[in-house]
Tab-separated table of C-alpha atoms in Angstrom:
chain	number	residue	atom	x	y	z
A	130	MET	CA	50.713	8.058	8.276
A	131	SER	CA	49.407	5.599	5.302
A	132	ARG	CA	49.289	2.906	7.709
A	133	TRP	CA	46.636	4.803	9.678
A	134	LEU	CA	44.448	6.051	6.425
A	135	PRO	CA	42.510	2.533	6.619
A	136	LEU	CA	41.615	2.715	10.085
A	137	ALA	CA	40.599	6.506	10.063
A	138	VAL	CA	38.196	5.824	7.128
A	139	PHE	CA	36.896	2.854	9.089
A	140	LEU	CA	36.288	5.268	12.039
A	141	ALA	CA	34.781	7.800	9.942
A	142	LEU	CA	32.237	5.465	8.399
A	143	ALA	CA	31.332	3.849	11.555
A	144	VAL	CA	30.740	7.174	13.320
A	145	LEU	CA	28.383	7.893	10.246
A	146	LEU	CA	26.471	4.773	10.488
A	147	GLY	CA	26.129	5.174	14.267
A	148	ALA	CA	24.768	8.568	13.742
A	149	GLY	CA	22.260	7.225	11.090
A	150	VAL	CA	21.073	4.476	13.548
A	151	ILE	CA	20.769	6.951	16.406
A	152	MET	CA	18.744	9.431	14.210
A	153	ASN	CA	16.591	6.447	13.310
A	154	ALA	CA	15.995	4.942	16.299
A	155	GLY	CA	12.355	3.735	16.974
A	156	LYS	CA	11.326	4.244	13.352
A	157	THR	CA	9.990	1.422	11.395
A	158	SER	CA	10.325	0.724	7.445
A	159	THR	CA	6.666	0.940	7.289
A	160	ALA	CA	6.562	4.555	8.676
A	161	ILE	CA	6.984	6.004	5.292
A	162	GLU	CA	5.261	9.256	4.977
A	163	SER	CA	3.267	10.074	1.700
A	164	PRO	CA	3.234	13.461	0.375
A	165	LEU	CA	-0.202	12.529	-0.637
A	166	ILE	CA	-1.523	12.574	2.864
A	167	GLY	CA	-4.051	15.028	3.383
A	168	LYS	CA	-4.294	15.522	-0.402
A	169	PRO	CA	-6.771	14.280	-3.292
A	170	ALA	CA	-6.089	10.924	-4.378
A	171	PRO	CA	-4.457	10.922	-8.183
A	172	GLU	CA	-6.646	11.105	-10.958
A	173	PHE	CA	-6.361	7.726	-12.907
A	174	ALA	CA	-8.230	5.627	-15.312
A	175	LEU	CA	-7.556	1.976	-15.022
A	176	PRO	CA	-8.940	-1.298	-16.474
A	177	ASP	CA	-11.382	-3.171	-14.475
A	178	PHE	CA	-9.937	-6.776	-13.233
A	179	ALA	CA	-13.388	-8.318	-13.935
A	180	ASP	CA	-14.014	-6.594	-17.176
A	181	PRO	CA	-10.827	-5.083	-18.911
A	182	THR	CA	-12.866	-3.033	-21.378
A	183	VAL	CA	-14.228	-0.950	-18.517
A	184	MET	CA	-12.309	1.614	-17.051
A	185	VAL	CA	-12.165	2.630	-13.643
A	186	ARG	CA	-11.738	6.091	-12.269
A	187	ARG	CA	-11.365	8.008	-8.905
A	188	GLU	CA	-14.564	9.112	-9.009
A	189	ASP	CA	-15.880	5.508	-9.406
A	190	LEU	CA	-14.688	4.903	-6.048
A	191	LEU	CA	-15.781	7.758	-4.149
A	192	GLY	CA	-18.864	8.246	-1.803
A	193	ARG	CA	-17.499	6.093	1.046
A	194	PRO	CA	-14.016	5.637	2.380
A	195	PHE	CA	-12.095	2.773	0.699
A	196	LEU	CA	-8.836	1.127	1.449
A	197	LEU	CA	-6.831	0.704	-1.927
A	198	ASN	CA	-4.450	-2.484	-1.235
A	199	ILE	CA	-1.815	-2.806	-3.604
A	200	TRP	CA	-1.013	-6.491	-4.242
A	201	ALA	CA	0.517	-8.795	-7.132
A	202	SER	CA	0.515	-12.739	-7.466
A	203	TRP	CA	4.246	-12.380	-7.700
A	204	CYS	CA	4.570	-10.897	-4.056
A	205	PRO	CA	5.153	-13.417	-1.446
A	206	THR	CA	4.458	-10.839	1.040
A	207	CYS	CA	1.135	-10.149	-0.137
A	208	ARG	CA	0.395	-13.576	0.486
A	209	SER	CA	0.893	-13.401	3.940
A	210	GLU	CA	-0.931	-10.152	4.407
A	211	HIS	CA	-3.795	-11.703	2.319
A	212	PRO	CA	-5.624	-13.160	5.443
A	213	VAL	CA	-5.904	-9.716	6.851
A	214	ILE	CA	-7.112	-8.106	4.030
A	215	ARG	CA	-9.875	-10.867	4.054
A	216	GLU	CA	-10.659	-9.986	7.557
A	217	ILE	CA	-10.932	-6.134	6.917
A	218	ALA	CA	-13.245	-6.913	3.928
A	219	ALA	CA	-15.561	-9.299	6.082
A	220	THR	CA	-16.417	-6.589	8.713
A	221	GLY	CA	-18.004	-4.273	6.029
A	222	ARG	CA	-16.519	-1.248	7.973
A	223	VAL	CA	-14.592	0.176	4.653
A	224	LYS	CA	-14.638	-0.441	1.125
A	225	VAL	CA	-11.723	-2.791	-0.205
A	226	VAL	CA	-10.143	-2.038	-3.572
A	227	GLY	CA	-7.604	-4.117	-5.149
A	228	TYR	CA	-4.600	-2.556	-6.950
A	229	ASN	CA	-3.336	-5.439	-8.928
A	230	TYR	CA	0.505	-4.118	-9.809
A	231	LYS	CA	2.776	-5.201	-12.617
A	232	ASP	CA	0.959	-8.488	-12.797
A	233	VAL	CA	0.019	-11.032	-15.448
A	234	ALA	CA	-3.917	-11.228	-15.436
A	235	ASP	CA	-3.906	-15.190	-15.635
A	236	ASP	CA	-1.437	-15.446	-12.600
A	237	ALA	CA	-3.429	-12.836	-10.524
A	238	ALA	CA	-6.670	-14.715	-11.466
A	239	ARG	CA	-5.130	-18.004	-10.586
A	240	TRP	CA	-3.772	-16.443	-7.230
A	241	LEU	CA	-7.297	-14.996	-6.108
A	242	GLY	CA	-8.802	-18.419	-7.014
A	243	GLN	CA	-6.329	-20.004	-4.689
A	244	PHE	CA	-6.594	-17.494	-1.687
A	245	GLY	CA	-9.953	-15.554	-2.287
A	246	ASN	CA	-10.923	-12.573	-3.316
A	247	PRO	CA	-11.611	-9.909	-0.719
A	248	TYR	CA	-11.927	-6.834	-2.901
A	249	ASP	CA	-15.236	-4.795	-3.662
A	250	ARG	CA	-13.334	-4.213	-6.998
A	251	ILE	CA	-9.910	-4.608	-8.452
A	252	ILE	CA	-8.105	-2.110	-10.687
A	253	VAL	CA	-5.041	-3.204	-12.867
A	254	ASP	CA	-1.900	-1.351	-13.568
A	255	ALA	CA	-0.123	-3.893	-15.481
A	256	GLU	CA	2.707	-1.185	-16.551
A	257	GLY	CA	2.714	0.447	-13.224
A	258	ARG	CA	2.350	4.073	-14.808
A	259	SER	CA	-0.460	5.184	-12.491
A	260	ALA	CA	1.652	3.771	-9.595
A	261	ILE	CA	4.183	6.665	-10.326
A	262	ASP	CA	1.458	9.058	-9.353
A	263	TRP	CA	0.438	7.325	-6.058
A	264	GLY	CA	4.211	6.893	-5.092
A	265	ILE	CA	3.917	3.162	-5.397
A	266	TYR	CA	7.129	1.481	-5.400
A	267	ALA	CA	6.425	-1.932	-4.001
A	268	ALA	CA	3.921	-4.359	-3.063
A	269	PRO	CA	2.243	-4.497	-0.570
A	270	GLU	CA	1.202	-1.121	0.089
A	271	THR	CA	-2.075	0.279	1.389
A	272	PHE	CA	-3.688	3.566	1.361
A	273	LEU	CA	-7.119	4.621	3.080
A	274	VAL	CA	-9.128	7.250	1.052
A	275	ASP	CA	-12.040	9.132	2.399
A	276	ALA	CA	-15.275	9.373	0.753
A	277	GLU	CA	-14.477	12.546	-0.774
A	278	GLY	CA	-11.127	11.246	-2.224
A	279	ILE	CA	-8.548	12.771	-0.001
A	280	VAL	CA	-5.931	10.364	1.163
A	281	ARG	CA	-5.762	9.850	4.853
A	282	TRP	CA	-3.164	7.255	5.577
A	283	LYS	CA	-0.352	4.715	3.908
A	284	HIS	CA	1.098	1.551	5.167
A	285	VAL	CA	4.181	0.232	3.314
A	286	GLY	CA	4.556	-3.658	3.735
A	287	ALA	CA	2.201	-6.277	5.024
A	288	MET	CA	-0.936	-5.240	6.881
A	289	THR	CA	-0.959	-7.111	10.072
A	290	PRO	CA	-3.697	-7.239	12.747
A	291	GLU	CA	-1.733	-5.113	14.988
A	292	VAL	CA	-1.627	-2.584	12.191
A	293	VAL	CA	-5.468	-2.703	11.684
A	294	GLU	CA	-6.200	-2.573	15.408
A	295	GLU	CA	-3.628	0.362	16.306
A	296	GLN	CA	-3.910	2.410	12.984
A	297	LEU	CA	-6.537	1.647	10.441
A	298	TRP	CA	-9.626	1.206	12.908
A	299	PRO	CA	-8.550	4.432	14.544
A	300	LEU	CA	-8.512	6.354	11.652
A	301	LEU	CA	-11.790	4.946	10.324
A	302	ALA	CA	-13.556	5.695	13.542
A	303	GLU	CA	-12.356	9.330	13.134
A	304	LEU	CA	-13.494	9.441	9.517
A	305	GLU	CA	-17.028	8.181	11.060
A	306	ALA	CA	-16.870	10.806	13.578
A	307	GLU	CA	-16.308	13.609	10.872
A	308	SER	CA	-19.420	12.540	8.917
């Protein structure tokens, strides 16, 4: 009997693993639903990257839809997504706000100097305290917030041209149709 115990444990684990794979078939790691979708964006007061003596609040960003892109100089995936963020910003269809997450100011400035600054404004969360309210746990992540401050969409991971075409632009078109 004790000879068969390891095999029984292995088979039980294999069944559990198989059930998990089957239940998650077709889902991607970027399809993490945020509890903020359809709710007001969290209140915050964070320093402006350009002038840290100026505090930026949620209300300062309202009036037009904005894309909140969480990035950091230490994030290798942020580097690969950056050309896509630049392309989004270049269209002028949506205001792009950078959320510099748990970064060193000099490193972030050097990174922007090297790769370009596509952001209309950058807010800084050096300690990551406001990120908790947003449900941010890594970089990159991106939120679409409408003109009234309601979170409409969250994407975890790098923005890609496919994500922009298949998800972001259709959502922006819906927002434009509503206004």
